[in-house]
Every structure is written in C-alpha cells, then in structure tokens.
Short mmCIF file of C-alpha atoms and ligand atoms in Angstrom, two decimals:
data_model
loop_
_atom_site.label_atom_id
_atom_site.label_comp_id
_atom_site.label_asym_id
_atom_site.label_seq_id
_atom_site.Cartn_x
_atom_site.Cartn_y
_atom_site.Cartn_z
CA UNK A 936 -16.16 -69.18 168.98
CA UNK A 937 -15.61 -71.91 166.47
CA UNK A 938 -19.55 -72.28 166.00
CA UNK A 939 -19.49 -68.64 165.04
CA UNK A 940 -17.07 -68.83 162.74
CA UNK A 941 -18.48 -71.96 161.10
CA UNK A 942 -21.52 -69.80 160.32
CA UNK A 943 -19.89 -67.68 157.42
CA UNK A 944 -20.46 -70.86 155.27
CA UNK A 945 -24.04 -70.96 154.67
CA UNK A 946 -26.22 -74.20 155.26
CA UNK A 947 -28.84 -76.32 153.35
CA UNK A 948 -31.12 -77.95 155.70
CA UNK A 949 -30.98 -81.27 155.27
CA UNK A 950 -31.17 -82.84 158.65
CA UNK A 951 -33.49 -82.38 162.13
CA UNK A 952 -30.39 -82.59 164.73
CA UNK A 953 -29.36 -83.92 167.00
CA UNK A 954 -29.27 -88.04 165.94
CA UNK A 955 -29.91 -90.12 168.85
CA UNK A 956 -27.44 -91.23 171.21
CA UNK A 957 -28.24 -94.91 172.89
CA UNK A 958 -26.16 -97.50 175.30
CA UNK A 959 -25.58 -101.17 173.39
CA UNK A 960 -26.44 -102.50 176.57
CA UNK A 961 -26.48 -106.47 175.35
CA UNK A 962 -23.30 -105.48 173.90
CA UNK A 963 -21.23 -103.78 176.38
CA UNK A 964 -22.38 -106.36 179.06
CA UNK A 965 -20.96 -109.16 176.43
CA UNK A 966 -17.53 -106.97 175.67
CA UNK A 967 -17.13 -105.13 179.19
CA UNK A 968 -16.83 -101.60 177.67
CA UNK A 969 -19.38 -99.09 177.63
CA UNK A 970 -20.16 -98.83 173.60
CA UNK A 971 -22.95 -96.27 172.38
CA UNK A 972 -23.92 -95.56 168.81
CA UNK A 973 -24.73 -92.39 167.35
CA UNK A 974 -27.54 -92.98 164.89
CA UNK A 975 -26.75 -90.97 161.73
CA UNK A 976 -28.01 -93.96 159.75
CA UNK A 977 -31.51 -92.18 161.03
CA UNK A 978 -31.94 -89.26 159.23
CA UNK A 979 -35.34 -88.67 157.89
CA UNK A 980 -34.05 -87.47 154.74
CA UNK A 981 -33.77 -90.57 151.97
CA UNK A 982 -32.62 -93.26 154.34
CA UNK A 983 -30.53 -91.75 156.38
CA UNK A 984 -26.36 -91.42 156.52
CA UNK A 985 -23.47 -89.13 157.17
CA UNK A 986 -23.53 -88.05 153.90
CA UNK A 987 -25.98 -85.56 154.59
CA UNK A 988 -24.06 -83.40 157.14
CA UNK A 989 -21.30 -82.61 154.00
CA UNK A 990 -24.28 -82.23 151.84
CA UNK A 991 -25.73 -79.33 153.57
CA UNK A 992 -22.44 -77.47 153.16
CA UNK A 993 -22.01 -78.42 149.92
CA UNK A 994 -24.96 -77.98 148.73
CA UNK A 995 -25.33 -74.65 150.68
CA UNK A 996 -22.10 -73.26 148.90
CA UNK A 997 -23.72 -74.34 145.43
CA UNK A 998 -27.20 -72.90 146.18
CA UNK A 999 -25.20 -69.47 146.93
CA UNK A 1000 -23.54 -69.78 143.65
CA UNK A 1001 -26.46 -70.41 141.39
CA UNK A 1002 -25.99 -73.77 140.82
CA UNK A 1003 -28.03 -75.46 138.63
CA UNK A 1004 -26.83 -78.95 138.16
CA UNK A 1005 -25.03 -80.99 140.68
CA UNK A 1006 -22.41 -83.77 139.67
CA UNK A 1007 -21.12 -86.17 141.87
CA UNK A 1008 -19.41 -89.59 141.80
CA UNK A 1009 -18.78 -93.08 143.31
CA UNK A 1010 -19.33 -96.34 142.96
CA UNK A 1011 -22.32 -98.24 141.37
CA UNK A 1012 -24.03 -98.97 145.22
CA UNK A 1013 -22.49 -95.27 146.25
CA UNK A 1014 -24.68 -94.15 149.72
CA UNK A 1015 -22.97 -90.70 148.87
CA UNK A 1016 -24.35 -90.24 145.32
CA UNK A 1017 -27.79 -91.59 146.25
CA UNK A 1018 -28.06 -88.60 149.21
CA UNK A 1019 -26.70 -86.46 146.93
CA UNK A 1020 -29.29 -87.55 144.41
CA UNK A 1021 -32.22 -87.19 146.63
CA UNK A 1022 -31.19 -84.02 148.69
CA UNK A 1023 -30.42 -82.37 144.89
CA UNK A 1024 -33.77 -83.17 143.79
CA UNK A 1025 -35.62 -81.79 146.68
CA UNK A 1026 -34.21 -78.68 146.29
CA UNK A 1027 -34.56 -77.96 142.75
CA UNK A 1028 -31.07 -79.04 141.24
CA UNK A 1029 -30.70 -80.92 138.47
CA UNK A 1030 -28.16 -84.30 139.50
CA UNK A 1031 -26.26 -86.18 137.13
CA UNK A 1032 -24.25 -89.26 138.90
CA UNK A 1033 -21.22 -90.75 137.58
CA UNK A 1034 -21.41 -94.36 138.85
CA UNK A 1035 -17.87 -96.55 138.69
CA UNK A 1036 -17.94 -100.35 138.36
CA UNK A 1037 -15.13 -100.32 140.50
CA UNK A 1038 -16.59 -103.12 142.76
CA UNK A 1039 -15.14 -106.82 141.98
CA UNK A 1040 -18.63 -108.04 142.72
CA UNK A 1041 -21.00 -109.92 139.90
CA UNK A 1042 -24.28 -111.25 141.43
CA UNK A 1043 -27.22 -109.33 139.60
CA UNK A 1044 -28.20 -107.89 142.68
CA UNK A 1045 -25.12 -105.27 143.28
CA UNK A 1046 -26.48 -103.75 139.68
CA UNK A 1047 -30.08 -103.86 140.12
CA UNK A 1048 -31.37 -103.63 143.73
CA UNK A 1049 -30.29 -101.19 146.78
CA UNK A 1050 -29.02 -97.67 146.11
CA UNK A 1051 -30.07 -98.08 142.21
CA UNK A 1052 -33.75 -98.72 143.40
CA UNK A 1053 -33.62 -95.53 144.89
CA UNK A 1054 -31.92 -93.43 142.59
CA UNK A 1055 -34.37 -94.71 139.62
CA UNK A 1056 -37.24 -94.14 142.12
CA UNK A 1057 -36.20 -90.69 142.23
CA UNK A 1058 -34.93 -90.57 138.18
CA UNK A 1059 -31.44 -89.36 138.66
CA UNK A 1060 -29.40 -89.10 135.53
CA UNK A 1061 -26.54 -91.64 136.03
CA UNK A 1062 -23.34 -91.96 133.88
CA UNK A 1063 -21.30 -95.05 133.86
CA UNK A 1064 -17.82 -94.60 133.96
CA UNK A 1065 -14.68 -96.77 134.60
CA UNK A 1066 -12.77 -94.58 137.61
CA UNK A 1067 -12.27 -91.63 138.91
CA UNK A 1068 -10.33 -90.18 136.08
CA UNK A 1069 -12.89 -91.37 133.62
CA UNK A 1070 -15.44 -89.94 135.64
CA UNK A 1071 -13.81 -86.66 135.65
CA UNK A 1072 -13.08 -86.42 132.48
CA UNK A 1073 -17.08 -86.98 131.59
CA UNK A 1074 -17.82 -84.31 134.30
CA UNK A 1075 -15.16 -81.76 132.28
CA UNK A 1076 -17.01 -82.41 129.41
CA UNK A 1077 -20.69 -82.21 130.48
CA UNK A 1078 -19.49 -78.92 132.41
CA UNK A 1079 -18.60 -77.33 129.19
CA UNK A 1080 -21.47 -78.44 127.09
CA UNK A 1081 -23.99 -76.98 129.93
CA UNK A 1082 -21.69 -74.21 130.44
CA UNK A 1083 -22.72 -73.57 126.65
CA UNK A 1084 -26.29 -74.07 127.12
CA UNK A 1085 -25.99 -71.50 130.62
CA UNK A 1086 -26.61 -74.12 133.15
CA UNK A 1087 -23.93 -73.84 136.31
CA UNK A 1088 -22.69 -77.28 137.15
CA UNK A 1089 -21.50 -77.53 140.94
CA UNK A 1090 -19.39 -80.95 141.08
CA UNK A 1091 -19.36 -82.50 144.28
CA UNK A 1092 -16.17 -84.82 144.58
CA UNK A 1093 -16.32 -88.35 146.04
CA UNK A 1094 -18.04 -88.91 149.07
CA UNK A 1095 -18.61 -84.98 149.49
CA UNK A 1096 -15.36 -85.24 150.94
CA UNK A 1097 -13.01 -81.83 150.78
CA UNK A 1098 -12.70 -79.27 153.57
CA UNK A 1099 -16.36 -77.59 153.20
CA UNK A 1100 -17.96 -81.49 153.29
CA UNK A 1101 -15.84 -81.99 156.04
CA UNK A 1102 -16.96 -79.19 158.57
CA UNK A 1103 -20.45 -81.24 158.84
CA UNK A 1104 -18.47 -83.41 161.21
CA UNK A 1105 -16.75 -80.62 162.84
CA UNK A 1106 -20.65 -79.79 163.54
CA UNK A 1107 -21.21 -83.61 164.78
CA UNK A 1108 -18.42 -83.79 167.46
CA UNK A 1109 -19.53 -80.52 168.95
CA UNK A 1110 -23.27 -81.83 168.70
CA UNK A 1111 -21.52 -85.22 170.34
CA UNK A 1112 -19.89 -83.29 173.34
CA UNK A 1113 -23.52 -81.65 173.86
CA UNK A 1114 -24.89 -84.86 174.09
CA UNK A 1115 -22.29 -86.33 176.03
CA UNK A 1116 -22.95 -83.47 178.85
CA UNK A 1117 -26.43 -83.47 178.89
CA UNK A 1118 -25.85 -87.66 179.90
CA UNK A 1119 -23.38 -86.35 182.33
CA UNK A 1120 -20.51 -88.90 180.65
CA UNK A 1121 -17.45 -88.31 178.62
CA UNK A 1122 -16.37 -90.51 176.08
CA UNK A 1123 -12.89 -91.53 176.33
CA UNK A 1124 -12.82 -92.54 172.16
CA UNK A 1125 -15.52 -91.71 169.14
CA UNK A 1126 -14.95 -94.22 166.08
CA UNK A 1127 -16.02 -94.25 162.89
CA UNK A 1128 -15.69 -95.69 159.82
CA UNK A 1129 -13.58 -94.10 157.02
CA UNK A 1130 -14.41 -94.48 152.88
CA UNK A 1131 -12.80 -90.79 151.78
CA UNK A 1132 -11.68 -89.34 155.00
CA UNK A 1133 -14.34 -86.40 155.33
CA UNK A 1134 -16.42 -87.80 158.74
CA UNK A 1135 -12.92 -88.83 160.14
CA UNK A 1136 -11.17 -85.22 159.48
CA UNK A 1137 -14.00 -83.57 160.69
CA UNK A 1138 -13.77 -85.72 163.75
CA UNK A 1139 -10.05 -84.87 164.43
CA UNK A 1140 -11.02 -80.98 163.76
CA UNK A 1141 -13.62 -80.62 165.98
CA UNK A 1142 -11.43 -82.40 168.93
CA UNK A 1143 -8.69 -79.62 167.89
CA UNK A 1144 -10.97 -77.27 168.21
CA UNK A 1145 -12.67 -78.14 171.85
CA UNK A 1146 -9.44 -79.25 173.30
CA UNK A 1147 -11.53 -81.88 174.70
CA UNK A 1148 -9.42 -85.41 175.63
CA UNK A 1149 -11.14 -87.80 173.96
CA UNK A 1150 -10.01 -90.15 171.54
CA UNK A 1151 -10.91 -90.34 167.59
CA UNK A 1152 -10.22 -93.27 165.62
CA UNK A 1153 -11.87 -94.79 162.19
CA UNK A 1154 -11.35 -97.59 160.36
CA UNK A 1155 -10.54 -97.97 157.09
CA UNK A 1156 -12.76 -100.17 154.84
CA UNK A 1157 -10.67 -100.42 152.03
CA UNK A 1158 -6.72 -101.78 151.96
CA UNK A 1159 -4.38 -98.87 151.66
CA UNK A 1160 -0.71 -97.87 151.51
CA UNK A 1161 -1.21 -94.36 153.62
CA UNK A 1162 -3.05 -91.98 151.05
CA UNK A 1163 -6.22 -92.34 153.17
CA UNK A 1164 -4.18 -91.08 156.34
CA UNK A 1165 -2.57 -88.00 153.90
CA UNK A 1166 -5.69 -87.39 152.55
CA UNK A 1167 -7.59 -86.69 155.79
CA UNK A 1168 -4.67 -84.79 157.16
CA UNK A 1169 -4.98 -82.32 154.43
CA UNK A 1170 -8.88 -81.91 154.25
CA UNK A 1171 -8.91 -81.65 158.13
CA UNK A 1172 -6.03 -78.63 158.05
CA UNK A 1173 -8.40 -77.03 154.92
CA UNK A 1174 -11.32 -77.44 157.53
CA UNK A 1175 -9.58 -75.86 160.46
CA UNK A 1176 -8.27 -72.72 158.12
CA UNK A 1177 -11.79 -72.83 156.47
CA UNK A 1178 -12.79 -72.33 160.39
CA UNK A 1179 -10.31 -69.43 160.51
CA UNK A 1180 -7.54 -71.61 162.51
CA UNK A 1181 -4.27 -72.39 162.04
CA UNK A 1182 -3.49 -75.51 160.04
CA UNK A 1183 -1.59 -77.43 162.65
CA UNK A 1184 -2.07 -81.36 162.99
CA UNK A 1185 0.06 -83.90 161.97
CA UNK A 1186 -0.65 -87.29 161.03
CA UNK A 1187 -0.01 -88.14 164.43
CA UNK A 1188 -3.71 -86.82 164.72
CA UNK A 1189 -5.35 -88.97 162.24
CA UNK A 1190 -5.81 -92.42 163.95
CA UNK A 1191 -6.61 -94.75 160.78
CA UNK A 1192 -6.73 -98.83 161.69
CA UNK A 1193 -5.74 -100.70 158.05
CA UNK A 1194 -6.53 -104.13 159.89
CA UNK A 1195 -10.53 -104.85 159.07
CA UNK A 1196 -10.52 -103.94 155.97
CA UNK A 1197 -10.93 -106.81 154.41
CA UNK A 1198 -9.46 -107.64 150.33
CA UNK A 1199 -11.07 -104.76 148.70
CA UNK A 1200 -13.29 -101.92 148.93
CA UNK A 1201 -17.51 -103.45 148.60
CA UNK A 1202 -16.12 -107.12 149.40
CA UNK A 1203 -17.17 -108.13 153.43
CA UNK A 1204 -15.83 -111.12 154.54
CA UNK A 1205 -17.03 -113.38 156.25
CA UNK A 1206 -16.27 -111.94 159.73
CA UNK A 1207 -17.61 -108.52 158.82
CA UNK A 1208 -21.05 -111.02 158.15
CA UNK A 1209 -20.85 -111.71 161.47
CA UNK A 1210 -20.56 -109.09 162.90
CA UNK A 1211 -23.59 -107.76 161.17
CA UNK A 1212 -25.56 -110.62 162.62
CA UNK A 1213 -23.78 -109.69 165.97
CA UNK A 1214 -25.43 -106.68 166.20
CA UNK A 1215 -28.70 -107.42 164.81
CA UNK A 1216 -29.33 -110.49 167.03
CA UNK A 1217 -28.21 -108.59 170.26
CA UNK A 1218 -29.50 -104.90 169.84
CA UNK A 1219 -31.88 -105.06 166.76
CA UNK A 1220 -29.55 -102.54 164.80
CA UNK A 1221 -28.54 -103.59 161.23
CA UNK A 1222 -24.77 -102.80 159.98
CA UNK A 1223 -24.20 -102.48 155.95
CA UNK A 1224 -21.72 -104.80 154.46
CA UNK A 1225 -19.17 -101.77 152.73
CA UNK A 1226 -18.68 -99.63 155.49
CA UNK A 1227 -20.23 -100.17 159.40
CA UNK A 1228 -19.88 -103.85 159.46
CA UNK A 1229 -16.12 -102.87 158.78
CA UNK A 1230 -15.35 -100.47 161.10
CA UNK A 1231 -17.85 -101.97 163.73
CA UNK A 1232 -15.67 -105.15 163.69
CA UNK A 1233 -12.51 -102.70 164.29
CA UNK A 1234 -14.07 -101.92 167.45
CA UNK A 1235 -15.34 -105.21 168.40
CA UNK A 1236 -11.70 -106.46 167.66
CA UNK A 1237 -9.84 -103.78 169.89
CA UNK A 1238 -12.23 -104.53 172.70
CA UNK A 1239 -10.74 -108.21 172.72
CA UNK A 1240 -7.39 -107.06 171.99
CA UNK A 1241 -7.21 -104.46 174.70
CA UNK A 1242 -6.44 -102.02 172.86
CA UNK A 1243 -9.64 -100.24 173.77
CA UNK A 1244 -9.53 -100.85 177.42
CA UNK A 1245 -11.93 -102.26 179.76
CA UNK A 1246 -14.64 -99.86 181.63
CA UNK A 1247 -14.09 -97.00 178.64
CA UNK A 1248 -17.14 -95.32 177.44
CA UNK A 1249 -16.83 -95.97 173.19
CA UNK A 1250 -19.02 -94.03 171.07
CA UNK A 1251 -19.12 -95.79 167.78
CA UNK A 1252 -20.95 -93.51 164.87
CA UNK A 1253 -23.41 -95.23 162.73
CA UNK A 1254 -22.72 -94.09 159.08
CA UNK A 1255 -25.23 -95.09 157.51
CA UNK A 1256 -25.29 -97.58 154.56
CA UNK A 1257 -28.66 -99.87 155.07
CA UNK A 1258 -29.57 -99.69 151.15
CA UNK A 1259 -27.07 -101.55 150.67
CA UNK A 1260 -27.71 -104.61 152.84
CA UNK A 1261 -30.19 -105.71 149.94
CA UNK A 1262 -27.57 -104.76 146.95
CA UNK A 1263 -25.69 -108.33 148.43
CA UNK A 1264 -28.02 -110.96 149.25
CA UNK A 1265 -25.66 -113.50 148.94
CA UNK A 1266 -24.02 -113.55 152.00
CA UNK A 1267 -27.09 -113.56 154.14
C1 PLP B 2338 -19.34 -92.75 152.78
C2 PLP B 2338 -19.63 -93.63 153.93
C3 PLP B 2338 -18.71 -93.77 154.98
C4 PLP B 2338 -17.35 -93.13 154.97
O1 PLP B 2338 -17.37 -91.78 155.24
P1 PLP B 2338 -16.19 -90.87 154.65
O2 PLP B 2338 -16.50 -89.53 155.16
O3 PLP B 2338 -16.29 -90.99 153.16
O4 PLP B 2338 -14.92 -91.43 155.13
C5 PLP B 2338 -19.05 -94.55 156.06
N1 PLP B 2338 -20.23 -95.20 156.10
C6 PLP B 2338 -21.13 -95.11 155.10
C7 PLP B 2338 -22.38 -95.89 155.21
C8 PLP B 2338 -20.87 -94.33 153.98
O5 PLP B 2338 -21.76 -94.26 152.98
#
C-alpha cells in the first residue's frame, strides 16, 4: 500500500537498486555482534552516496515542472552538491552550487582536491557564499534574474533534505526489509549517519510504515543543541502525509546519538581516524572523515558499551562520502 502511494511522486532514475548487503565478518567476530553494511557508497552514478535516492525525487519533481536550472547548497567538500552536480548534468539541467566555507579547516587540500576535482571535471557553476542565509539570499537573486531571462530555477535545499528528498529512504528501508527476507534474518537496529536529517527521517518513516520491530538510530556528525532531532521529526511527519498518512511520531521516534560527533562539523578526530583505519585494515572498506567514520564509531562505541547488545544483527548504512578521503590528507 505505501509503495503505491509513493508512486504519485514521479522518479528520476538515478540508481540500479538494490545496493549490496554484506556480513563484516572480521568485524563482528572482533565486536561479538552481527554488523552488515549496506553499500550506498556504491552507486554507479558519480561515486556513489545516499544523496542520490533524494535526488531522484527531487529531481523527478523538477523535471515535471520544467525546470531548467537546479540550485543547491553546502559546504565547500559538499557530497550532496557534487551528486547533485553530476546527476543535473546528465540530465540536461543547468546546476549552479552555492559552496559555504563553513569548514574550520585550512590545508590547501580541503579547497583544491576531492569533491572540487569532480565538480570542475564536470564544470559546475559554483558560488561562494558565507552560510546558509548568504547562500539564499544569492539563490533569491539569481532566481529572479533567470526568472527574467525565462529560465525555471528548481532550488534544492541542503543535503536534498525536505519531505520529497526524504521518501528515497522510505524506499531504502523497504528495499532493506526485502533484503533482510530474502537472507532469512531480521535486523534488530539499522544506523546511519545523520548531516541534515533526510536518510534518518526516511528511516523512522519507513519503520512507521511496515510496523516492522526493528530499531533506527543515526548519529550525528556535527555538535548540536536538538534542532537536528526537530528537524527530522518534522521532515519525517511531511514524508508520512506526503505518503498519504497521518503525521504521528514524536521525537521519541527519532533516535539521534550527540556523543561522536566530534568539535565541529568536517573536523574528525583522531578516534574517528581510527576507526577509518579499523575498517579498512579488517574488511577492505574505506569510511570518509565528515560523515561514516562518525557515525561508524557510534556503533563501534555502543557495541563496547552495551548499549547495542551482544548476538544482535546491526545493519550499519554506508553513506557515502569517499571523495572526500583525499580533500584531508593530513590525517592519514
Ligand atoms: C549527506 C551525507 C550524510 C548525511 O545524510 P543526511 O540525510 O543529510 O542526514 C551521510 N553521509 C554522507 C557521506 C553524506 O554525504
């Protein structure tokens, strides 16, 4: 039922599904849990991410409107605006990027290498801009001058994240209980990490919406006072009206850790280093130092804590991120 209601908003394809599913065997023999990663870092489609499951609703609601530009914004290394950037481009949009220096980070590479290699490979228009308010103030502007000229701007917000980015992970947790059948396991928790809440609420919606009694839980990867919490609750009760549902979770729904965040957002430290190594060394699967390494060290961290208990079957979600392994050479 919920699949056939999801089908009113029309698609881009972006994305062969479903990603793989494999068992960190090295891993869960070392922790004593049964961890397995979803590989959404694989996508085919301009290395990879879970950027691309909002994208195809986003960008299937601007194809149906015309579109002819697409705006978007994030920070300088953003994973989100270089998707957007290459999915746009594919299909015939014109994308303009408005890139924050919101990052307390100075080595050359974080300005030169990574993401930016990609989105120059790919000759994006990018706009520097301070924050978010900056950034959409320039978009206001831009809009009207196109406007003027009859282009149809279709603005994207950060990390793709409102309720029609969000249903792409209402998509992934029914693709995950598929998955989880056909292996003939269930997963007592599915973790994530969360930058703007969008894979997180989808997540929690799709769990609503299957009844199912698994777990969800991300972790936050930058240090926050509660608007990341309030800010999934909302998108995720948009989601589940957009999927003609009532509106009904609470923030008792929205399981956010604050503890692995580290100082700020695009800073690792050095345990989130390690944990990177961790992974690499024992399953030959590379974290990126904003986002998985974060929330992958939540998890490793509530293994030893018991607060994910011993013998549970842990899917962790690989976001994504690899570009920007190279956009910090420093710490490796
Ligand atoms: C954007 C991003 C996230 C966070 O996803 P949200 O839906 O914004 O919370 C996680 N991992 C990677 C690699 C990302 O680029």
């Amino acid at each position: 039922m919920t699949r056939i209601s999801l089908k009113k908003h029309p698609k881009l394809k972006l994305i062969e599904y479903p990603s793989a599913i494999y068992f960190l065997r090295n891993i869960s023999n070392l922790l004593g849990v049964d961890l397995y990663i979803k590989r959404d870092d694989l996508f085919s489609l301009g290395f990879g991410g879970n950027k691309l499951r909002k994208l195809e609703y986003l960008l299937g609601e601007a194809q149906k409107k015309n579109a002819t530009h697409i705006f978007t914004i994030g920070a300088l290394q953003s994973n989100h605006a270089r998707m957007t950037a290459i999915a746009s481009k594919m299909h015939g949009f014109e994308i303009e990027l408005f890139l924050k220096k919101s990052v307390p980070v100075t080595e050359q590479a974080y300005f030169s290498n990574g993401n930016k290699i990609l989105n120059n490979i790919i000759d994006a228009t990018i706009h520097q801009v301070q924050d978010n308010n900056s950034a959409y103030q320039a978009i206001a502007e831009r809009t009207i001058l196109l406007e003027k000229e009859g282009a149809r701007p279709y603005v994207i917000p950060v990390g793709g994240s409102n309720a029609l980015g969000t249903l792409g992970y209402v998509d992934c947790y029914f693709e995950i209980l598929q998955q989880a059948n056909d292996l003939g396991i269930r997963f007592d928790l599915i973790t994530s990490a969360s930058g703007s809440g969008g894979t997180h609420g989808g997540l929690v919606v799709g769990n609503a919406l299957s009844s199912s009694k698994t777990k969800i839980k991300a972790y936050n990867v930058e240090p926050d006072e509660g608007q990341l919490a309030g800010h999934t609750l909302k998108i995720a009760n948009e989601a589940l009206a957009l999927c003609g549902e009532k509106p009904n979770l609470t923030l008792e729904n929205i399981v956010l850790s604050n503890e692995y965040s580290g100082a700020a957002y695009g800073v690792p430290e050095e345990y989130h280093i390690d944990t990177i190594k961790f992974l690499a060394k024992n399953e030959g699967i590379f974290l990126d130092p904003v986002y998985t390494s974060k929330a992958f060290t939540g998890v490793i961290m509530d293994i030893q804590n018991n607060v994910i208990k011993k013998g549970e079957k842990v899917l962790y979600i690989h976001t994504g991120g690899i570009p920007g392994i190279f956009a910090y050479p420093q710490y490796f």
